[in-house]
Short mmCIF file of C-alpha atoms in Angstrom, two decimals:
data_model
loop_
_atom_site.label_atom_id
_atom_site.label_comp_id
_atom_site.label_asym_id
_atom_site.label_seq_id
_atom_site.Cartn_x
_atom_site.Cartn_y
_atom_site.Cartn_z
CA UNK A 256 -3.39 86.79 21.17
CA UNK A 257 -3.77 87.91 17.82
CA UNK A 258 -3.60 85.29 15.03
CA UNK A 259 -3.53 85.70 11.22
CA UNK A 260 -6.24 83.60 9.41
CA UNK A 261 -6.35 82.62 5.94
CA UNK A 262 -9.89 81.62 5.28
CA UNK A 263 -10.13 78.77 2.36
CA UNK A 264 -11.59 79.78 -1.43
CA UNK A 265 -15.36 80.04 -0.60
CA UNK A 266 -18.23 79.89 -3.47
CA UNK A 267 -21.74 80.47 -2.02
CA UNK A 268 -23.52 81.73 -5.40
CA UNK A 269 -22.57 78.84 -7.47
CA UNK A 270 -21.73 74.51 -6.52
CA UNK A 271 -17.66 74.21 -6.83
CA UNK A 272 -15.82 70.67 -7.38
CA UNK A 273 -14.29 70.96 -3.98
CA UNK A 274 -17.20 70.40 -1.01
CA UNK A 275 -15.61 72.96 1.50
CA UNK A 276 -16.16 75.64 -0.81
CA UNK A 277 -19.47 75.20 -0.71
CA UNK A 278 -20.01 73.82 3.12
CA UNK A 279 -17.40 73.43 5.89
CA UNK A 280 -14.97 76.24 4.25
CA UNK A 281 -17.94 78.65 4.88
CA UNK A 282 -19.49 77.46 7.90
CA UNK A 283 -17.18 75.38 9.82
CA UNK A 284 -14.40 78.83 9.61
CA UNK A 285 -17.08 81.44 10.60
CA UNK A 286 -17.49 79.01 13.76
CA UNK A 287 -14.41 79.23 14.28
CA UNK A 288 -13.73 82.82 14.04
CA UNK A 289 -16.81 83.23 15.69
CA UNK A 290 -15.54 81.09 18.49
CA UNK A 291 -11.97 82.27 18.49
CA UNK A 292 -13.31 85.96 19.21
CA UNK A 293 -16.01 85.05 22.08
CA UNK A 294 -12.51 83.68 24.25
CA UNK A 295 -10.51 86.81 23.88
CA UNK A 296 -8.21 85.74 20.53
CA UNK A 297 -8.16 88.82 17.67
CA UNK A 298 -8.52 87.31 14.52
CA UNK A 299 -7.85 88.93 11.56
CA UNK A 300 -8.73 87.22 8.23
CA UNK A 301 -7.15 86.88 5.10
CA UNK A 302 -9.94 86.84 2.37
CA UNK A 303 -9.51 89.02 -0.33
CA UNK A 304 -12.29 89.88 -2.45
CA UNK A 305 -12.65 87.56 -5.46
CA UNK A 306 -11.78 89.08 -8.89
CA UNK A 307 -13.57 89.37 -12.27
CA UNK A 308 -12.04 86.38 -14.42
CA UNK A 309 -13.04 84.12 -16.59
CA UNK A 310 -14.27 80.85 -15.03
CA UNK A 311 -14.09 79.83 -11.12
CA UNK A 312 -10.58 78.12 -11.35
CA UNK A 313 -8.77 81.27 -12.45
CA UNK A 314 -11.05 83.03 -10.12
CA UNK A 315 -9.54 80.37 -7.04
CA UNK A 316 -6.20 80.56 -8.39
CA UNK A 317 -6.09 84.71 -8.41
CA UNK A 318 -7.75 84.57 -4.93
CA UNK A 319 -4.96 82.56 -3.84
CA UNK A 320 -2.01 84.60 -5.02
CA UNK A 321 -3.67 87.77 -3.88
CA UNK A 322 -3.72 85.85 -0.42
CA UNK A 323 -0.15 85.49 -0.33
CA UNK A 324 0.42 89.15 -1.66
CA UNK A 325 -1.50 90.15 1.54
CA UNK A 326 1.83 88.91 3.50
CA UNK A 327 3.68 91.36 2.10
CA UNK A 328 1.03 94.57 2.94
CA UNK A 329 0.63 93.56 6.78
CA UNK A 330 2.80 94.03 9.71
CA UNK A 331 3.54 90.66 10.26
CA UNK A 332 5.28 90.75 13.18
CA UNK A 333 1.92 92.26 14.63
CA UNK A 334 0.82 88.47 14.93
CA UNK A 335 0.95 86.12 17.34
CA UNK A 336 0.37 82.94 14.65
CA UNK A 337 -0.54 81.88 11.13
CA UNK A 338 -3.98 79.91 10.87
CA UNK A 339 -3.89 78.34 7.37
CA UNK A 340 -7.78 76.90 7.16
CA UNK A 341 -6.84 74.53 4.51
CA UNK A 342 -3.68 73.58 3.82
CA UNK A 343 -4.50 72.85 -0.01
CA UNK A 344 -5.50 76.08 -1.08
CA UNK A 345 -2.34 78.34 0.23
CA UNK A 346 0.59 76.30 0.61
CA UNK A 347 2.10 76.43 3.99
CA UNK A 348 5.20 75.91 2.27
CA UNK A 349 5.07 79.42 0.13
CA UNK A 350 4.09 81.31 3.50
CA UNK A 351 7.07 79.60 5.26
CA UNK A 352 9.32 80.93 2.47
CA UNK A 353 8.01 84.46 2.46
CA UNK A 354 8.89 84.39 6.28
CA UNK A 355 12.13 83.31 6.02
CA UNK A 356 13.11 86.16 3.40
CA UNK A 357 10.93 88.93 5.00
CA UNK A 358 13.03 87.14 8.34
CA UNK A 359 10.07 86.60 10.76
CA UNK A 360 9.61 84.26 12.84
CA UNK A 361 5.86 82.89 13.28
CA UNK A 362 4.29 79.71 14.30
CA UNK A 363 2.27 78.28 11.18
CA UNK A 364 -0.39 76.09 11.70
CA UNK A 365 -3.40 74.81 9.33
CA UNK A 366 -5.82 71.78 8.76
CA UNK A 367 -5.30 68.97 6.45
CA UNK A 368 -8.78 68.39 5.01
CA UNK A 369 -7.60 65.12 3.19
CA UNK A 370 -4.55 64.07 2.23
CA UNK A 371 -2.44 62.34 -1.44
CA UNK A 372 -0.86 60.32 2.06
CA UNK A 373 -4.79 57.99 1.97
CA UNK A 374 -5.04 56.34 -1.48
CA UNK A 375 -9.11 56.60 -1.15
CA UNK A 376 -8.43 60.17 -1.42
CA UNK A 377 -9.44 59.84 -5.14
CA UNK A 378 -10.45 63.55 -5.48
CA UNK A 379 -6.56 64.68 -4.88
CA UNK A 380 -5.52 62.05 -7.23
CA UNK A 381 -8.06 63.50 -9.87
CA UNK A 382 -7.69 66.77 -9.64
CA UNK A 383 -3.80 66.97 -8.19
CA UNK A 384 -1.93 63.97 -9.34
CA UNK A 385 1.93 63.35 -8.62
CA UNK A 386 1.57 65.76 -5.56
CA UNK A 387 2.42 63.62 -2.90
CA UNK A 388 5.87 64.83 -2.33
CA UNK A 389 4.13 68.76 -2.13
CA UNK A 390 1.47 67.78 0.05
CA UNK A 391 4.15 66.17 2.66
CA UNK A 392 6.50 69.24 1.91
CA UNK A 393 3.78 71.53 2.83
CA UNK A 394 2.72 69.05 6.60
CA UNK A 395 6.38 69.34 7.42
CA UNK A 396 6.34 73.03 6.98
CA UNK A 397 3.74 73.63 9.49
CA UNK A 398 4.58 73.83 13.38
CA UNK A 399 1.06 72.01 14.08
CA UNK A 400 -0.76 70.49 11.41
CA UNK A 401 -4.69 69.91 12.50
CA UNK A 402 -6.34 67.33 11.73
CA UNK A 403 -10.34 66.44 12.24
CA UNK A 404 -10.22 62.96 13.49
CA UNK A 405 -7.51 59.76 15.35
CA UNK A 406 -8.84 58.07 11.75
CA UNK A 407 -7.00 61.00 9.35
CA UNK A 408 -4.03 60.83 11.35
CA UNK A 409 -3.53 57.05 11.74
CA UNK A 410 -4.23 56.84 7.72
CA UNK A 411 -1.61 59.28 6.96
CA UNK A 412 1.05 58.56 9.32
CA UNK A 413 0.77 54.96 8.41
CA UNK A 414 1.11 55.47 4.31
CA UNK A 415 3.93 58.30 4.95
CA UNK A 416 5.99 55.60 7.21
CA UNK A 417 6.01 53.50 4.60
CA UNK A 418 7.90 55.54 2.62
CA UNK A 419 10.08 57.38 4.69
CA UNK A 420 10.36 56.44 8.41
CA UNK A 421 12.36 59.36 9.33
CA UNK A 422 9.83 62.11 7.89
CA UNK A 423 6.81 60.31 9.74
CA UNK A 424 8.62 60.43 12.87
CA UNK A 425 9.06 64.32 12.12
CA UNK A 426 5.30 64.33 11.07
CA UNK A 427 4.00 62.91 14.01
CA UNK A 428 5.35 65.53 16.51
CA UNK A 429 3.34 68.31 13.86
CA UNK A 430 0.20 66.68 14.83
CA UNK A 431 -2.41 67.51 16.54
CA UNK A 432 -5.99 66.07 16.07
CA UNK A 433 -8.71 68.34 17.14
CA UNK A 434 -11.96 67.90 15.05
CA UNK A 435 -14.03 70.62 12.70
CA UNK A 436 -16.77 72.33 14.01
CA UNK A 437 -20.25 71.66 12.95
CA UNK A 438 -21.51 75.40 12.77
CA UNK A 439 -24.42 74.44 15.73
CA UNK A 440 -25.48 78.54 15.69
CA UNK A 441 -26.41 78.80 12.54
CA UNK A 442 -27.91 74.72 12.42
CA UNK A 443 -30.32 76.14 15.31
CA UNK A 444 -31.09 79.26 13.61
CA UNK A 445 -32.72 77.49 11.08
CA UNK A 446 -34.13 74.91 12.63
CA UNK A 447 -38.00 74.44 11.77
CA UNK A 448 -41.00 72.49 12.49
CA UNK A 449 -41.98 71.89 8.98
CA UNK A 450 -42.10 68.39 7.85
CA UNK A 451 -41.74 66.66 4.50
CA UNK A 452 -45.03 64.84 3.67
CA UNK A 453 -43.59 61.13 3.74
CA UNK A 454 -40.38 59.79 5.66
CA UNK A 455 -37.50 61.46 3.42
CA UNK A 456 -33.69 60.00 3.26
CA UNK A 457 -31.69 62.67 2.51
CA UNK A 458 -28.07 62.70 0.67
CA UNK A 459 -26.20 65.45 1.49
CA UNK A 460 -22.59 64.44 -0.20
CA UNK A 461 -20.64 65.90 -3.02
CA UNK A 462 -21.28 63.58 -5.94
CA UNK A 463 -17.74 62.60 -6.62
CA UNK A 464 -16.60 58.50 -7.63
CA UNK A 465 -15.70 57.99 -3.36
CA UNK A 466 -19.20 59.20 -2.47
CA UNK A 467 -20.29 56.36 -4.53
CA UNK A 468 -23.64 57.89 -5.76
CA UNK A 469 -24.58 55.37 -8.48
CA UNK A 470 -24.97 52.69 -5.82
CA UNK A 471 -26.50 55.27 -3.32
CA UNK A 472 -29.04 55.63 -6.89
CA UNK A 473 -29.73 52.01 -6.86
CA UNK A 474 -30.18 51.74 -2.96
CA UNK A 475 -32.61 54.61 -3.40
CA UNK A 476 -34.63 53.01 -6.23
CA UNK A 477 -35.33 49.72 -4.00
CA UNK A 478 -36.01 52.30 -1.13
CA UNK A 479 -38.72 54.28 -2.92
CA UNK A 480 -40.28 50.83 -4.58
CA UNK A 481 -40.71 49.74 -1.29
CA UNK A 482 -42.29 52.41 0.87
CA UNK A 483 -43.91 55.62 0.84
CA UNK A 484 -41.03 57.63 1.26
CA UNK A 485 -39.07 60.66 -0.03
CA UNK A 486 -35.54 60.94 -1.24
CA UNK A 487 -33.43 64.32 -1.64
CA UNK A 488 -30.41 64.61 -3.64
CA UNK A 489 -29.01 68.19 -2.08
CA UNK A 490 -25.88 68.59 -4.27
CA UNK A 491 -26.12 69.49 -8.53
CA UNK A 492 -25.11 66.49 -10.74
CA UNK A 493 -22.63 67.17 -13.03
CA UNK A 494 -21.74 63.83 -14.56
CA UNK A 495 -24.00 63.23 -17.25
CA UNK A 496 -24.17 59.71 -16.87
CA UNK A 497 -25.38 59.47 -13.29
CA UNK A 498 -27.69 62.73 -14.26
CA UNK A 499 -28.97 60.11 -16.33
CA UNK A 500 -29.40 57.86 -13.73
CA UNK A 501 -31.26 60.50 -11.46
CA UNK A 502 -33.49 61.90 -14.25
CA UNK A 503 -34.36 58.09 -14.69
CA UNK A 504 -35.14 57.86 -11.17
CA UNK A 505 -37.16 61.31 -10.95
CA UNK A 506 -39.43 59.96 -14.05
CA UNK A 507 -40.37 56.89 -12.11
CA UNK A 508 -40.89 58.84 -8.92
CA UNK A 509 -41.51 62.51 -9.53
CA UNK A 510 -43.29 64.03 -6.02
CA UNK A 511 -40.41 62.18 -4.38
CA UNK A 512 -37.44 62.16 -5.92
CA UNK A 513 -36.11 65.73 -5.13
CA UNK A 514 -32.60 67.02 -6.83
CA UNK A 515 -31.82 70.22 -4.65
CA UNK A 516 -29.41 71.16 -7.15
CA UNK A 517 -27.05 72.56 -4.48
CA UNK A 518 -29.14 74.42 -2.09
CA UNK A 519 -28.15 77.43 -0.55
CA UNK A 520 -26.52 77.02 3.20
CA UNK A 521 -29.26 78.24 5.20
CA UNK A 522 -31.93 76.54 2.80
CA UNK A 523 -29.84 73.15 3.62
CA UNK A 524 -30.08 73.32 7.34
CA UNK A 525 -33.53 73.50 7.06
CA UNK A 526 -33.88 70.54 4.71
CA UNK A 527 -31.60 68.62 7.03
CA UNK A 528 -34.48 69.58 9.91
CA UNK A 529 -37.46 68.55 7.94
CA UNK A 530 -35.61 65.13 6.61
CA UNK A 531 -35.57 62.25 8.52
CA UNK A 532 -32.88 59.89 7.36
CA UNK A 533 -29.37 60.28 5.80
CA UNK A 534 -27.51 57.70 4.19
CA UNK A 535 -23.35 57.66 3.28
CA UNK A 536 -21.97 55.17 1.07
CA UNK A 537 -18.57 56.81 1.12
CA UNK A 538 -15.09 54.76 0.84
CA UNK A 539 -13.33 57.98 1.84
CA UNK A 540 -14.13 60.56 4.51
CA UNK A 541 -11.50 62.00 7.47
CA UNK A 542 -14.46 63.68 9.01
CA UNK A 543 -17.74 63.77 7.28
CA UNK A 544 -19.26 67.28 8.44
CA UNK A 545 -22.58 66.42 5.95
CA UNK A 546 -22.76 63.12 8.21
CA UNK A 547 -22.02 65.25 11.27
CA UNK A 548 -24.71 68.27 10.21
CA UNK A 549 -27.34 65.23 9.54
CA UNK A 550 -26.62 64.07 13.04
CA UNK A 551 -26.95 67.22 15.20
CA UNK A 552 -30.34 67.46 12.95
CA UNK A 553 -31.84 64.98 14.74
CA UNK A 554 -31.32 62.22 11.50
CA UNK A 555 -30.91 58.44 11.80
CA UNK A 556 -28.14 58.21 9.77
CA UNK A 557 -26.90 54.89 8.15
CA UNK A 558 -23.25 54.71 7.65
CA UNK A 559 -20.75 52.56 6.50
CA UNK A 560 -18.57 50.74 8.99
CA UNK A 561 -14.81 51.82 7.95
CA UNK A 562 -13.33 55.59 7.50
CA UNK A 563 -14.12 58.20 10.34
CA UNK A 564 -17.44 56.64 10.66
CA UNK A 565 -17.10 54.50 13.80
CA UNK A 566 -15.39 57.40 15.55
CA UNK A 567 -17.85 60.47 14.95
CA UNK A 568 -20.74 58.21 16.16
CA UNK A 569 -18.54 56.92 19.02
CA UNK A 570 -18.77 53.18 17.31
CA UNK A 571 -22.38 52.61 17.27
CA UNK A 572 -22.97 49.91 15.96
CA UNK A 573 -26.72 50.04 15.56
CA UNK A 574 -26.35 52.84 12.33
CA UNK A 575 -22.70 50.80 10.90
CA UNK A 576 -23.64 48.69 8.37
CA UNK A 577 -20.73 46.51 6.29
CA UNK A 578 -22.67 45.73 2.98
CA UNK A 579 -25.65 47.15 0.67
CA UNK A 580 -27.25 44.11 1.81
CA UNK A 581 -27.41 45.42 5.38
CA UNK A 582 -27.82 48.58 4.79
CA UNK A 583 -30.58 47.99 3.03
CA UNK A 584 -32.22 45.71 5.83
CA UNK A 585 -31.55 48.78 8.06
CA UNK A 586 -33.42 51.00 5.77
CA UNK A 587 -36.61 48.86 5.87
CA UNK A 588 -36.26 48.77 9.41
CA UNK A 589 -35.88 52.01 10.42
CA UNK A 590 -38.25 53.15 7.57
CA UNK A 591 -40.63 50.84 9.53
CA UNK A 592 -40.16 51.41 12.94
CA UNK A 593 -40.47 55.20 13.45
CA UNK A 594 -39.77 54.95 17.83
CA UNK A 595 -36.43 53.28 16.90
CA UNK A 596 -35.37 55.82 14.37
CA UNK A 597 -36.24 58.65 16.62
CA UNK A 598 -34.09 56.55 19.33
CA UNK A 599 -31.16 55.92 17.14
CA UNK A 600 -31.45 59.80 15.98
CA UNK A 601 -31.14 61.23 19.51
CA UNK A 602 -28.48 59.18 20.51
CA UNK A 603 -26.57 60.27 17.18
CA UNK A 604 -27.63 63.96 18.22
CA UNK A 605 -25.93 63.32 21.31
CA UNK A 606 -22.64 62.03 19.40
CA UNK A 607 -22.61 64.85 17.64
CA UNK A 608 -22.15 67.77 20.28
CA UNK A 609 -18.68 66.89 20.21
CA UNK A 610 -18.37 68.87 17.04
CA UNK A 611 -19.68 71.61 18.51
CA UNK A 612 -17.89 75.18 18.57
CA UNK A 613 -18.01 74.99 22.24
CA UNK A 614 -15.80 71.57 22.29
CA UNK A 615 -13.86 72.32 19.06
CA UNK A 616 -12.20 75.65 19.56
CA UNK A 617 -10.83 74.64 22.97
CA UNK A 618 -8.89 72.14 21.77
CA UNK A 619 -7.81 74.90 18.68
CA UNK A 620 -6.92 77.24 21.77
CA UNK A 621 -4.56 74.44 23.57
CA UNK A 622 -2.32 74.18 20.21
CA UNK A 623 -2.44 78.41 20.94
CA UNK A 624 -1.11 78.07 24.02
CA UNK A 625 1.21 75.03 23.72
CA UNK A 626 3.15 77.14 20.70
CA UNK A 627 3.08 80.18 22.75
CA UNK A 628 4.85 78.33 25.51
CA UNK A 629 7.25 76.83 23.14
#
């Protein structure tokens, strides 16, 4: 089989609004490829080279166009299927239109990272407003549209049936939920021994209103009051306000509040090794690879009990909390009880291998085969 991949807009020298251009759009589609390749499948990727331009959104935006231009320089009909890694950067849509006027007939698939169809998809609504009718457009246009978890799916189906019955019934045949892979390789490759001198709760989310990190600010002021403990900030602040609140924070506790100002990839892994807990506080999240990268690290991490969160850790219930108030009283425990949050981390490790390449691509190569058969 030979498939056609468009890789999403990647942006490893510098932090980008968007988390998969930083994270999962780099690591989770090299596993992939990587993983496509070991079982026989020729993948050829679409990822032109980024041009000179002023500023990274014209940079993204030329990337994109030059991906679609790259339809018109290949052999299309060369290819087996179209592998669209993120359905918000090119629009399945477009490619479906360029097929029909070149006239060639090729199964499209591609993820759905998030969606305008789940209102605590506040990014989309910031950044994209009004696009709901697009977004749905492009879903329809796909033969398969992947999604990373039962949660995403049920969210979207349920807010797109509310508004038109007969285009959730066509959605619903287009999916297919089959997870994101954690990239496990290059998580072991940097695994190390080192350790952070105190107990260290890490917080490895983009720093965006629905990752709530003012209150995860306040939950880690009451945290470092209270114990001897280290907290790390991985992503760069932007917001002046909660920079504010952070530089506040760092003056009150400067060995151990640590702002990794978005650390490089491999740098991360290894400060997901040494760290020992990771916290979410997020009201939105069809996956959560950070969460899922914390757990194969060996981390106890505390999560709220609502989005995807129930279903990556297979529901339990020891690491759900449903307030600040228990999360905090999980905190203290765990921050006390070092046998238990080794426990509760191995058992999360466990949860976690489920996201592996290994278990992930399989399910990518029975879509393959069922639109091969069709």
């Amino acid at each position: 089989m030979r498939v056609l991949f468009f890789q999403g807009f990647t942006s490893p020298q510098m932090d980008y609004k968007a988390s998969d251009a930083i994270g999962y759009g780099i690591t989770a589609a090299e596993a992939i490829i990587a993983g496509l390749s070991t079982r026989g499948v020729d993948v050829v990727s679409v990822k032109p080279p980024p041009r000179e331009s002023f500023g990274p959104e014209r940079q993204r935006l030329s990337w994109i166009l030059d991906g679609y231009r790259a339809l018109l320089d290949l052999d299309l009909q060369a290819f087996d299927l179209i592998f669209i890694f993120h359905s918000l950067h090119q629009f399945p849509a477009e490619v479906r239109r360029i097929l029909f006027d070149l006239r060639i007939s090729v199964p499209v698939i591609g993820y759905s990272h998030g969606s305008h169809w789940d209102p605590t998809d506040t990014f989309r609504f910031v950044h994209y407003p009004d696009m709901e009718v697009v977004d749905l457009a492009n879903l329809l246009s796909l033969d398969r549209v992947l999604l990373p978890s039962e949660f995403a799916r049920e969210v979207i189906l349920g807010h797109v049936s509310a508004w038109q019955s007969e285009a959730a019934r066509q959605l619903e045949d287009k999916l297919a939920v089959v997870g994101l892979p954690i990239d496990s390789h290059r998580l072991d490759a940097c695994r190390t021994e080192e350790e952070f001198e105190r107990p260290t709760i890490v917080f490895n989310h983009s720093l965006i209103p629905s990752k709530q990190p003012e209150l995860f600010a306040e939950v880690a002021a009451r945290a470092l009051e209270r114990h001897d403990v280290n907290v790390v900030v991985t992503r760069h602040v932007e917001d002046e306000a909660l920079e504010g609140l952070f530089r506040e924070l760092q003056a009150r506790f400067p060995e151990r509040l640590i702002m990794g100002n978005t650390y490089p990839i491999d740098t991360y892994f290894r400060a997901l090794w040494k760290a020992d807990l990771q916290v979410s506080m997020a009201t939105h999240e069809h996956l959560g690879i950070a969460t899922l990268e914390a757990m194969y690290t060996h981390n106890c991490c505390l999560l709220p009990n609502r989005c995807s969160y129930p279903e990556i850790t297979g529901g339990y219930e020891d690491v759900l909390y449903s307030s600040t108030v228990e999360l905090e009283e999980k905190l203290d425990y765990y921050l006390e009880n070092r046998s238990a949050r080794e426990e509760a981390a191995a058992t999360l490790h466990e949860r976690s291998l489920r996201y592996t390449p290994e278990e992930v691509v399989p399910r990518l190569m029975a879509v393959f085969s069922e639109l091969a058969d069709e």
